[in-house]
C-alpha positions as YAML, in Angstrom:
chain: A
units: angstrom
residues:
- id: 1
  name: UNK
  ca: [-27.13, 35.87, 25.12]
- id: 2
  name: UNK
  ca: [-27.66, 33.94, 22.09]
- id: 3
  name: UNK
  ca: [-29.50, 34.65, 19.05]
- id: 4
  name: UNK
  ca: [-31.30, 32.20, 15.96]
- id: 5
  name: UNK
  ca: [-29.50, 32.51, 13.14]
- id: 6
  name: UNK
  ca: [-31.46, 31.08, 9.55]
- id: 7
  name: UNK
  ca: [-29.49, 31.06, 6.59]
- id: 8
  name: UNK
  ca: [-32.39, 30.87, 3.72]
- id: 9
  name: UNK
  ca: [-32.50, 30.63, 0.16]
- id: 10
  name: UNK
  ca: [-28.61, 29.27, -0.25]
- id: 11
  name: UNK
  ca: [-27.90, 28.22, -3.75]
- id: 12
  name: UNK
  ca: [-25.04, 26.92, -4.75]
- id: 13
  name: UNK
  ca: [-24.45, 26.20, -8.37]
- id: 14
  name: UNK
  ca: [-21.70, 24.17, -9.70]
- id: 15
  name: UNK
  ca: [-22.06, 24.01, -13.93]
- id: 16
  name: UNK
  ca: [-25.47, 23.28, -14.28]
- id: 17
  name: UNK
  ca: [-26.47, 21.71, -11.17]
- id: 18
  name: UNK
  ca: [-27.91, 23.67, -8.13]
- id: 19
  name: UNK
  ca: [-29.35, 22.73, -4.43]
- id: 20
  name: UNK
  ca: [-30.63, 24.97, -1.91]
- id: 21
  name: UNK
  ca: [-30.30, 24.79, 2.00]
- id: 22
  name: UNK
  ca: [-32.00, 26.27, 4.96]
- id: 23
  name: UNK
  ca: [-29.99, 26.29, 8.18]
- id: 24
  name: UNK
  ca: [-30.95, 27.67, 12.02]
- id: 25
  name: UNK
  ca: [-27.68, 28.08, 14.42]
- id: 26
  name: UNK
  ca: [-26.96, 30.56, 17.65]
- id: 27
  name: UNK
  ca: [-25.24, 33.41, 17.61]
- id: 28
  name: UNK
  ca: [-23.61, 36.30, 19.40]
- id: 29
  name: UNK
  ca: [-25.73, 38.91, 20.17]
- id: 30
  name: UNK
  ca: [-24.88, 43.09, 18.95]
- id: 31
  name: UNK
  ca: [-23.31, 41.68, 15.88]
- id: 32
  name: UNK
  ca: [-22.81, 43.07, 12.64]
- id: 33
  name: UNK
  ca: [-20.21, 42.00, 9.78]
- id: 34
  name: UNK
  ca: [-20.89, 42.55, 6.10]
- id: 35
  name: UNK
  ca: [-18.26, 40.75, 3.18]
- id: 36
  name: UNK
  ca: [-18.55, 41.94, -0.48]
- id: 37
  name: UNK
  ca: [-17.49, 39.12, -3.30]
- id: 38
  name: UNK
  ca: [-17.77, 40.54, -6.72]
- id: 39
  name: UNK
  ca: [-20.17, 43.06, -6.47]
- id: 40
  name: UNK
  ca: [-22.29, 41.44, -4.48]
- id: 41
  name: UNK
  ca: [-22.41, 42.25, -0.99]
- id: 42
  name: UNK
  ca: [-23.17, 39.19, 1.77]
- id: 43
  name: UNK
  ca: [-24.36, 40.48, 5.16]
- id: 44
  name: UNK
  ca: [-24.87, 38.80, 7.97]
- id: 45
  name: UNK
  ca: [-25.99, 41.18, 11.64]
- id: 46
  name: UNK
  ca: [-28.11, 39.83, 15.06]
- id: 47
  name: UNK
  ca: [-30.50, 42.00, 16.37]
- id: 48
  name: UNK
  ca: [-32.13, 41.70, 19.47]
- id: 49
  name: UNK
  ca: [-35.68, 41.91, 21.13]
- id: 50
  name: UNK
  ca: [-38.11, 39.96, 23.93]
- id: 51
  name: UNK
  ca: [-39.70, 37.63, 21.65]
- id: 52
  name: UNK
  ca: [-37.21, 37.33, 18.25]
- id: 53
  name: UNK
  ca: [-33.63, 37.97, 17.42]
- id: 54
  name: UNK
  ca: [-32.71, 36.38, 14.42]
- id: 55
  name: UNK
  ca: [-30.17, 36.87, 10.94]
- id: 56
  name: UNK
  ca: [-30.97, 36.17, 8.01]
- id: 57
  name: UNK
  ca: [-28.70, 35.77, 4.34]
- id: 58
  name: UNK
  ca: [-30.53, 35.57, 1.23]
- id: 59
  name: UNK
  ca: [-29.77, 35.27, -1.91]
- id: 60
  name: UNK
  ca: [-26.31, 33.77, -1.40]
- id: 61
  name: UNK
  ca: [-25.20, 33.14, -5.14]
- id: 62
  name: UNK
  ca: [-22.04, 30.93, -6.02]
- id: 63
  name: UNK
  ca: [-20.86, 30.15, -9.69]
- id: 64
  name: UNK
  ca: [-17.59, 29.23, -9.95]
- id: 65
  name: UNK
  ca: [-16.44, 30.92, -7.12]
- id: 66
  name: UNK
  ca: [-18.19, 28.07, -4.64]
- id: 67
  name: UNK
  ca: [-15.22, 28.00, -2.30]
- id: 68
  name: UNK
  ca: [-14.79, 31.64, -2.31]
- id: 69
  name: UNK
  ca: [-18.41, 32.33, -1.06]
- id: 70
  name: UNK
  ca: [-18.00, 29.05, 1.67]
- id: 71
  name: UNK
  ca: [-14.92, 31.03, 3.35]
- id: 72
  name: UNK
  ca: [-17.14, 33.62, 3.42]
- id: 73
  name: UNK
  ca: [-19.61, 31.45, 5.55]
- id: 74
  name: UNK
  ca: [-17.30, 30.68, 8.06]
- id: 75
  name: UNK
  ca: [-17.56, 33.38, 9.39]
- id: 76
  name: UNK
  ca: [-21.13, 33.57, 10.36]
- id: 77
  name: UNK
  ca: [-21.72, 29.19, 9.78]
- id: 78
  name: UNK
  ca: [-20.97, 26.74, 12.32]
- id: 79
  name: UNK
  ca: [-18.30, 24.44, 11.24]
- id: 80
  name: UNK
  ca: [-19.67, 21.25, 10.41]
- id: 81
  name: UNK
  ca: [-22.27, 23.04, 8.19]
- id: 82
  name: UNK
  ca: [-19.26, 24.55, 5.86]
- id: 83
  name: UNK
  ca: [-17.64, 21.20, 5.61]
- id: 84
  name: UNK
  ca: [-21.10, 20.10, 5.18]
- id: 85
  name: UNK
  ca: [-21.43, 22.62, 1.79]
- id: 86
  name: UNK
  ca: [-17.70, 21.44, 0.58]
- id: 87
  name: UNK
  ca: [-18.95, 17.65, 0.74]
- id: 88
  name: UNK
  ca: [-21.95, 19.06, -1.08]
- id: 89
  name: UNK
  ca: [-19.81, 20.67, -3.85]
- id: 90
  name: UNK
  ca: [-17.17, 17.99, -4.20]
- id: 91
  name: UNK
  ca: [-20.18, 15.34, -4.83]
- id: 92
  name: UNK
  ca: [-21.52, 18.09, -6.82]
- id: 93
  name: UNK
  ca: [-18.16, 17.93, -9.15]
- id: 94
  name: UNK
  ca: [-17.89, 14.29, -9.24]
- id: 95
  name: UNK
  ca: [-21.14, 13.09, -10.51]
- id: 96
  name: UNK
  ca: [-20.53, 15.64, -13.38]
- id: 97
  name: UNK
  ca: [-17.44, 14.14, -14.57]
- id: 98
  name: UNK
  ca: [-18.67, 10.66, -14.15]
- id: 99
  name: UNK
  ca: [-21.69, 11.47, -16.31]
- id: 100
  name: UNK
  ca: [-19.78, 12.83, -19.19]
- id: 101
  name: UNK
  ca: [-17.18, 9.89, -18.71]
- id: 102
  name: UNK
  ca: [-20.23, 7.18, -18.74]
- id: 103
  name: UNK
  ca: [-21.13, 8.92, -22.57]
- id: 104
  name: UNK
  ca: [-17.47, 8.10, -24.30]
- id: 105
  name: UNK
  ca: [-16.95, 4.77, -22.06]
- id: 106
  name: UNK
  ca: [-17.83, 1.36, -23.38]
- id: 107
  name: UNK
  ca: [-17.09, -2.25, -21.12]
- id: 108
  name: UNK
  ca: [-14.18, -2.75, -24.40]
- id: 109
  name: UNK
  ca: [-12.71, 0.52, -24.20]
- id: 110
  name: UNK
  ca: [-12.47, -0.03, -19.68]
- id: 111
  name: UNK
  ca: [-9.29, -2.31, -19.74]
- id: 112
  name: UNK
  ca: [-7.36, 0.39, -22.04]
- id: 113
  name: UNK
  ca: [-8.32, 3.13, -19.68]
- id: 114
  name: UNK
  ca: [-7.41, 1.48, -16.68]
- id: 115
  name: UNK
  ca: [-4.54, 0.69, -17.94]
- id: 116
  name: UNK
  ca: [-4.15, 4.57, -18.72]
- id: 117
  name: UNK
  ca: [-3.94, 5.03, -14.68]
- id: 118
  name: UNK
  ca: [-1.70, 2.11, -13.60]
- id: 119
  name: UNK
  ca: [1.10, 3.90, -16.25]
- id: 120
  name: UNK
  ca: [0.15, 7.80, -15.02]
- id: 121
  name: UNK
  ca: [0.24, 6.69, -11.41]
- id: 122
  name: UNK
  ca: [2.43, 3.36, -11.44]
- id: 123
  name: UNK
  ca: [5.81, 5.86, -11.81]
- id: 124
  name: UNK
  ca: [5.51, 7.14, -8.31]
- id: 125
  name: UNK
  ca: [8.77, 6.42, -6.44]
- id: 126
  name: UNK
  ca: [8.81, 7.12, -2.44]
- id: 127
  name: UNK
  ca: [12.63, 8.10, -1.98]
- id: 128
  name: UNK
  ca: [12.39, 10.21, -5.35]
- id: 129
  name: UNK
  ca: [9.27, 12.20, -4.82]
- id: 130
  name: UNK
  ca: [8.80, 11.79, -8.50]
- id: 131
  name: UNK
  ca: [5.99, 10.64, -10.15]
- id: 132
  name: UNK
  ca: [2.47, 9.46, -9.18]
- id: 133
  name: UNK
  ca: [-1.30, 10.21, -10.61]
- id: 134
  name: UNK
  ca: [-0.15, 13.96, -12.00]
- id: 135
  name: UNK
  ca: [-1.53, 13.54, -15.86]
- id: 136
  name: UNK
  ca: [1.70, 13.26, -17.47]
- id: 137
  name: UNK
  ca: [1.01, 10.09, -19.30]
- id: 138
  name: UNK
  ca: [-0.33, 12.24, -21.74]
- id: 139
  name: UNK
  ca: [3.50, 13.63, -22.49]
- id: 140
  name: UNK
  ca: [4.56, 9.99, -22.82]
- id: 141
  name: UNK
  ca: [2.84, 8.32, -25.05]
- id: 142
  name: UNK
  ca: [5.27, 7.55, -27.70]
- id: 143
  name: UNK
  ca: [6.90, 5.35, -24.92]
- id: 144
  name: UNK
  ca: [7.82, 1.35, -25.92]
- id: 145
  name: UNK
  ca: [5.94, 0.62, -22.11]
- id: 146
  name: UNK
  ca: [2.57, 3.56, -22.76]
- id: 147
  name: UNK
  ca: [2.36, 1.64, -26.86]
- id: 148
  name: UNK
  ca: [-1.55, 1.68, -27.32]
- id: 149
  name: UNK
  ca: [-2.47, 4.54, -24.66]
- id: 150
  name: UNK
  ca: [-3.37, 7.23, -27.11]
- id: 151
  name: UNK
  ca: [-6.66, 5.30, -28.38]
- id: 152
  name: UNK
  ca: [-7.73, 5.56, -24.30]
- id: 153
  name: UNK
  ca: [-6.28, 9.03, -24.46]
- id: 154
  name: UNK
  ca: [-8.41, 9.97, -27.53]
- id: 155
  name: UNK
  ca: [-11.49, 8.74, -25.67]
- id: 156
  name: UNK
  ca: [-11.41, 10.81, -22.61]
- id: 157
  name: UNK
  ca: [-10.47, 13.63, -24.55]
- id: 158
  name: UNK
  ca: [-13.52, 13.81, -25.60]
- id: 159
  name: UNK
  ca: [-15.30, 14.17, -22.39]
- id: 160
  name: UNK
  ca: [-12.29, 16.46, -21.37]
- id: 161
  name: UNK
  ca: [-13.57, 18.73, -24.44]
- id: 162
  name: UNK
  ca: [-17.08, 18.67, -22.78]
- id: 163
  name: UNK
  ca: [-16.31, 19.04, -19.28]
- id: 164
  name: UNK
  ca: [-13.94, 21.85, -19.98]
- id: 165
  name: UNK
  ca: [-16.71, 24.29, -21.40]
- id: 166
  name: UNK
  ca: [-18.17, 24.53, -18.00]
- id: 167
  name: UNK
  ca: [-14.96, 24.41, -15.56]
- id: 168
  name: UNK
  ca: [-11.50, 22.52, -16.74]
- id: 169
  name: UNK
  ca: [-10.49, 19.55, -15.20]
- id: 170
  name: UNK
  ca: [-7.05, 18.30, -15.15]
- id: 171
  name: UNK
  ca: [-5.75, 15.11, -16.55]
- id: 172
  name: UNK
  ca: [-4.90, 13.38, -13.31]
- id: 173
  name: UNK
  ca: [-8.00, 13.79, -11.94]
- id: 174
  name: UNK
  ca: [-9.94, 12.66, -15.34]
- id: 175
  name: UNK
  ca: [-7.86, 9.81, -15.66]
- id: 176
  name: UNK
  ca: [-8.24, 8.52, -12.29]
- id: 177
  name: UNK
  ca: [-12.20, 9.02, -12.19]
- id: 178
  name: UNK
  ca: [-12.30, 7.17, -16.00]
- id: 179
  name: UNK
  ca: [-10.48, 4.37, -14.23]
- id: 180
  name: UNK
  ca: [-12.59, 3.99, -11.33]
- id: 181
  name: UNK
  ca: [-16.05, 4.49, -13.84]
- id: 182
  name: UNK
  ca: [-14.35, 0.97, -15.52]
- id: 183
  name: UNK
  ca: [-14.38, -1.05, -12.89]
- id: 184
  name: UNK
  ca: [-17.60, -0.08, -11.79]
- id: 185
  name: UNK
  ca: [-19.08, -0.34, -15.74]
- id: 186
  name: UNK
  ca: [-17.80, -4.09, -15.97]
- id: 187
  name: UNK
  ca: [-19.01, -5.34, -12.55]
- id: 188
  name: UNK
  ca: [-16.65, -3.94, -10.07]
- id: 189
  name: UNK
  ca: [-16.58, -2.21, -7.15]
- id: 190
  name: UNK
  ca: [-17.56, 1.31, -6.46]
- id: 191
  name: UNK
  ca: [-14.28, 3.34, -5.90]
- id: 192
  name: UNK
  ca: [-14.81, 7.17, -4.65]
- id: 193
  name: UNK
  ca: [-11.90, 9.22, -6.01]
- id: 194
  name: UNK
  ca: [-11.06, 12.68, -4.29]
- id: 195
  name: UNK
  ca: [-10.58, 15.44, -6.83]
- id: 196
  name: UNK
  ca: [-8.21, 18.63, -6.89]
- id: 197
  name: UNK
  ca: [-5.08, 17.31, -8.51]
- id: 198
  name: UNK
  ca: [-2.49, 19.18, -10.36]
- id: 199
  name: UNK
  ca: [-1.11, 17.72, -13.85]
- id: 200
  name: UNK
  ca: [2.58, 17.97, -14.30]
- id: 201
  name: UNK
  ca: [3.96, 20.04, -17.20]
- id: 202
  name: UNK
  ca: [6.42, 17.47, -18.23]
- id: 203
  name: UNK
  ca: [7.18, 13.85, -17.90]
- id: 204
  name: UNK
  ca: [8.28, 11.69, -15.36]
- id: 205
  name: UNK
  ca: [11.45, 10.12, -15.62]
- id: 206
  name: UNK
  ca: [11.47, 7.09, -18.07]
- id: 207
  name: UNK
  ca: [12.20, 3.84, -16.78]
- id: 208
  name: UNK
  ca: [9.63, 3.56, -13.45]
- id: 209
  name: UNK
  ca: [7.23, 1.29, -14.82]
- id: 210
  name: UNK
  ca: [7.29, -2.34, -13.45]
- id: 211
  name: UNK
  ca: [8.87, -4.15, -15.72]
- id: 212
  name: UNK
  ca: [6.28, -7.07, -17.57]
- id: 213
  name: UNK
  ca: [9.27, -9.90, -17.18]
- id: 214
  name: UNK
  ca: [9.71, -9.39, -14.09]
- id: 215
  name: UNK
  ca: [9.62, -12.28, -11.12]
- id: 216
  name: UNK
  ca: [7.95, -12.05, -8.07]
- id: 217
  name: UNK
  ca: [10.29, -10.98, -5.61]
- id: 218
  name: UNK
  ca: [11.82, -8.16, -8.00]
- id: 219
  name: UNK
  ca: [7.89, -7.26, -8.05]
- id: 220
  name: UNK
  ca: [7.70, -6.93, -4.59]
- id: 221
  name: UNK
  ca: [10.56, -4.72, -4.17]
- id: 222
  name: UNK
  ca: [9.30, -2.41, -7.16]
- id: 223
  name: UNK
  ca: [5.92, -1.70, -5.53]
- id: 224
  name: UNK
  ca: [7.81, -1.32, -2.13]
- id: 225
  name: UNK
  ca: [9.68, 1.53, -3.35]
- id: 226
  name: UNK
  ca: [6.30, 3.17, -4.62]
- id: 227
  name: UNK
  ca: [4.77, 2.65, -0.62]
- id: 228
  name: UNK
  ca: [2.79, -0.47, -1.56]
- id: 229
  name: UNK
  ca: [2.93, -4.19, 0.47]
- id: 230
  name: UNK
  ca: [2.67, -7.76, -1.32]
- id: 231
  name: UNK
  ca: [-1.00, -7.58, -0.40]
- id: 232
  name: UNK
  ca: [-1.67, -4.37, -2.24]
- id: 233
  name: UNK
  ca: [0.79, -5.39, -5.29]
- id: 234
  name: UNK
  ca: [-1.49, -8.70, -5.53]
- id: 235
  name: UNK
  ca: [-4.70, -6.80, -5.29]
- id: 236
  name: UNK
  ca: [-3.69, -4.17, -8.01]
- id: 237
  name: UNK
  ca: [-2.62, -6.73, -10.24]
- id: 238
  name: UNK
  ca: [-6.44, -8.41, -9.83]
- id: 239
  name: UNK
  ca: [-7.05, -5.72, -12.78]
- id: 240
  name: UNK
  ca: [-5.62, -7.89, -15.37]
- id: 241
  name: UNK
  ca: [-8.93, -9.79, -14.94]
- id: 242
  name: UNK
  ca: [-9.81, -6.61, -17.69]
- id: 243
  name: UNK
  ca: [-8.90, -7.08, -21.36]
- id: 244
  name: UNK
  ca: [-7.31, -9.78, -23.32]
- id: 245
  name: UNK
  ca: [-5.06, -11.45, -21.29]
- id: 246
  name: UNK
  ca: [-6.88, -14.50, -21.26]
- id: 247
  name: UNK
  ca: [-8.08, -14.52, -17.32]
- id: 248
  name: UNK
  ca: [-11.94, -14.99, -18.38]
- id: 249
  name: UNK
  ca: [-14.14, -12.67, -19.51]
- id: 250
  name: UNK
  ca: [-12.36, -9.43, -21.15]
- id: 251
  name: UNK
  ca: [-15.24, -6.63, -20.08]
- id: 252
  name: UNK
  ca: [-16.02, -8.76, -16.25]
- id: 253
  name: UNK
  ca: [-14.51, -7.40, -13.45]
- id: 254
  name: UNK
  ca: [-14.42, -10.30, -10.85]
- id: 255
  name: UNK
  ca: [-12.15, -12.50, -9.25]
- id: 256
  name: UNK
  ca: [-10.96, -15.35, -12.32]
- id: 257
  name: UNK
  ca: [-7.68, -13.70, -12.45]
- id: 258
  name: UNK
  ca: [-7.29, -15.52, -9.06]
- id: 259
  name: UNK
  ca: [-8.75, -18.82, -9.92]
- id: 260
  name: UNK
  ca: [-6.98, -18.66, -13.10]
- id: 261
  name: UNK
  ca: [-3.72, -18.44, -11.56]
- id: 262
  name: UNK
  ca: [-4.02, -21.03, -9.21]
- id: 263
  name: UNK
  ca: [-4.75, -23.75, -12.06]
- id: 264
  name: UNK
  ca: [-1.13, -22.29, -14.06]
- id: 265
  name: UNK
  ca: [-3.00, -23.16, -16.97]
- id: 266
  name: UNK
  ca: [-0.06, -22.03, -19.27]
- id: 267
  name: UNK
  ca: [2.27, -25.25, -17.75]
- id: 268
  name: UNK
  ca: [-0.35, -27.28, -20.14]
- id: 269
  name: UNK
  ca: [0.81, -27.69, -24.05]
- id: 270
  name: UNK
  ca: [-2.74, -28.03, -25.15]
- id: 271
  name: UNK
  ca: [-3.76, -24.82, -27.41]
- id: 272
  name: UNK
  ca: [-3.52, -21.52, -26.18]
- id: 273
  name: UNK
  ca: [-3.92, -21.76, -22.36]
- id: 274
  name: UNK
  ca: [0.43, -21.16, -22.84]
- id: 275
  name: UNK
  ca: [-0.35, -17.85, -23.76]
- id: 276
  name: UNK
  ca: [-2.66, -16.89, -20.55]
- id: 277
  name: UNK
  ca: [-1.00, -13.96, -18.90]
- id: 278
  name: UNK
  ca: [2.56, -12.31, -18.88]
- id: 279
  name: UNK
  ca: [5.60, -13.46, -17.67]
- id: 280
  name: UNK
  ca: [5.19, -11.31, -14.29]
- id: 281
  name: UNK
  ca: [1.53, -12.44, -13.59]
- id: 282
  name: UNK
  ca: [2.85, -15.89, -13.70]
- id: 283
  name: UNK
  ca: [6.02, -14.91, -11.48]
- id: 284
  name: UNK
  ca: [3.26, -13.82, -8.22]
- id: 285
  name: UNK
  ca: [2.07, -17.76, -8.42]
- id: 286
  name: UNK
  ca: [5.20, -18.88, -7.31]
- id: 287
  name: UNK
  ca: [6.06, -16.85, -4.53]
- id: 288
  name: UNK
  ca: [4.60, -18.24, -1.39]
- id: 289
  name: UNK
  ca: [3.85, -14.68, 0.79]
- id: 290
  name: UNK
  ca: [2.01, -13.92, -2.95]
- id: 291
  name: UNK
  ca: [-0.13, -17.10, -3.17]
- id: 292
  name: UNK
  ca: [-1.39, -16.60, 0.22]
- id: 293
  name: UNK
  ca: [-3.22, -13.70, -1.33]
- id: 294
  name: UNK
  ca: [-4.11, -14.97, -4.73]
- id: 295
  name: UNK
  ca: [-5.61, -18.16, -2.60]
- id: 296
  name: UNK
  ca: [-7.77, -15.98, -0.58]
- id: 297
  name: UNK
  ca: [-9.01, -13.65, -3.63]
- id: 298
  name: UNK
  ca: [-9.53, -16.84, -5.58]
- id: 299
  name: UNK
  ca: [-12.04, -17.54, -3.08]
- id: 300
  name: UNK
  ca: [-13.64, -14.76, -2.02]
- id: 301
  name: UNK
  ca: [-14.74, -11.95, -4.49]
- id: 302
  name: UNK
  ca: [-15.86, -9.86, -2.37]
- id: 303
  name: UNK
  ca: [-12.33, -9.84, -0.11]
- id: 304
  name: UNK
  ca: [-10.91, -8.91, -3.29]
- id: 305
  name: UNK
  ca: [-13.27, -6.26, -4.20]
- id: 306
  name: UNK
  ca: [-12.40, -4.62, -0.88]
- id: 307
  name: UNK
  ca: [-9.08, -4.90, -1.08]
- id: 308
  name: UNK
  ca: [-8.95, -3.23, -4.78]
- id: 309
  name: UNK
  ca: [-10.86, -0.67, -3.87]
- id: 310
  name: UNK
  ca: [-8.74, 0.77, -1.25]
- id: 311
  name: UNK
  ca: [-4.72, -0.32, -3.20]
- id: 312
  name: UNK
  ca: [-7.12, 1.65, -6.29]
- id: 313
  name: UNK
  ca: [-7.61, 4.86, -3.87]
- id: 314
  name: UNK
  ca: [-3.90, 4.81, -2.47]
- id: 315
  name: UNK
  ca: [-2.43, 4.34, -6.13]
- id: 316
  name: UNK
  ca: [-4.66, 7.77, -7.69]
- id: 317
  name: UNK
  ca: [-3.49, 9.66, -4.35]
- id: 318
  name: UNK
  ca: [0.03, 8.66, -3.29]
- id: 319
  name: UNK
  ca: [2.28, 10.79, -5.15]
- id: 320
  name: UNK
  ca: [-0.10, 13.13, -6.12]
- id: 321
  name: UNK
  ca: [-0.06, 17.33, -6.00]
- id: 322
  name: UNK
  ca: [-3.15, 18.65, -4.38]
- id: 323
  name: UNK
  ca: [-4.78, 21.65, -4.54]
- id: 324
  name: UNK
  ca: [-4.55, 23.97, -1.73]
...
């Protein structure tokens, strides 16, 4: 036998924010299980009779211990309606952050903090487990390679300050959030980033960065050793379409680091089309397995957008400490 089960009046409150459910599910019959959290006792028990057996659990109140109280729920909550509640609570989390990240970013501040994620994350090394989107950019900021990172530092430390008031959030995941909130600010695509990563309490090793004079095959076998193919290292590099590197508009996140590319405008003497790009952008034009990519993303923007989107996801994950 089989008895209703409503869970009523749920709340769940994350900072500010709040949402309540109502759920109906079966249940054993003759049961009976109280939990205490705090001081507050949650008690779920079936009793049984010809026309009505039903349970119900008011009143369920979460703060800050969410996650606690959803264990809790297992135990009397179908499955898919506790992963359900996570989803709810993770969602929850990340439109806060991106709301206090929107206040302190501006389209001319987007290419510094995006920058601020391709040196946190870009130090990951496979055979090394070292490295990766872990926050430590912060302890490395007086480096030659990180020279200009503290002004994008000094701007999400002020949403840091605000966040941190209702619940802190670590670097890693701030940073990687911020960079995602860029792209999407100056035209991009919308990248989802997972949160629950642990900063690292001192740098990573000097010396992982890829190098700016690099040429393309040296390239290729840098991002290989951080997990990432020539399509991927072509994609991620789409980002220096940001900022003053001379590939069109420096707050427009679109494809013209492509098209630029493809016309080598620095092989001309006339005025400053020598100065368009660095040494290694220029390198990816002349490798053939790279132009195949920079031809197709010159082409189609929304191919490229795609593509971003998903290297952008894998580069704020891979290397990363969850957690548990």
């Amino acid at each position: 036998m089989s008895h209703t089960v409503t869970v009523d009046r749920w709340v769940l409150s994350s900072g500010a924010s709040s949402f309540t459910s109502t759920f109906k599910f079966y249940f054993p019959a003759k049961f009976a299980r109280t939990r205490h959290f705090g001081g507050t006792p949650i008690r779920a028990s079936a009793t049984s009779n010809a026309s009505n057996e039903s349970v119900t659990c008011n009143s369920l109140l979460c703060g800050r211990r969410a996650l606690l109280s959803m264990t809790a729920l297992s135990l009397v909550m179908p499955c898919d309606r506790v992963n359900n509640s996570f989803d709810a609570i993770a969602a929850d989390e990340s439109l806060r952050l991106r709301e206090e990240i929107r206040k302190v970013l501006s389209k001319g501040k987007a290419a510094g903090v995006l920058r601020l994620v391709f040196h946190d994350a870009g130090t990951f090394e496979i055979d090394e487990k070292i490295g990766g989107m872990n926050g430590s950019i912060v302890l490395e900021l007086d480096r030659p390679e990180n020279k200009g990172l503290k002004k994008s530092v000094k701007i999400l430390e002020k949403a840091k300050s605000q966040i941190d008031v209702v619940q802190p959030v670590p670097w890693a995941d701030l940073i990687a959030l911020a960079g995602a909130e860029a792209v999407s600010l100056c035209g991009g695509p919308s990248i989802p980033v997972q949160l629950g990563r642990i900063d690292s309490l001192v740098p990573d090793p000097e010396g992982k960065l890829p190098e700016e004079s690099l040429d393309a095959t040296s390239l290729k076998q840098c991002f290989e050793r951080k997990g990432f193919s020539t399509q991927e290292l072509v994609a991620l590099s789409g980002a220096h379409t940001l900022g003053s590197k001379g590939f069109g508009s420096p707050v427009v996140f679109d494809n013209a680091y492509f098209k630029i590319l493809m016309e080598k405008p620095w092989l001309s003497s006339a005025g400053m089309t020598s100065m368009v790009g660095l040494p290694s952008d220029r390198a990816l034009v002349e490798d053939v397995e790279c132009v195949r990519w920079i031809s197709k993303y010159a082409e189609d923007q929304s191919l490229f957008f795609e593509d971003f989107k998903n290297a952008y996801t894998k580069l704020v994950d891979t290397g990363a400490t969850w957690k548990k």
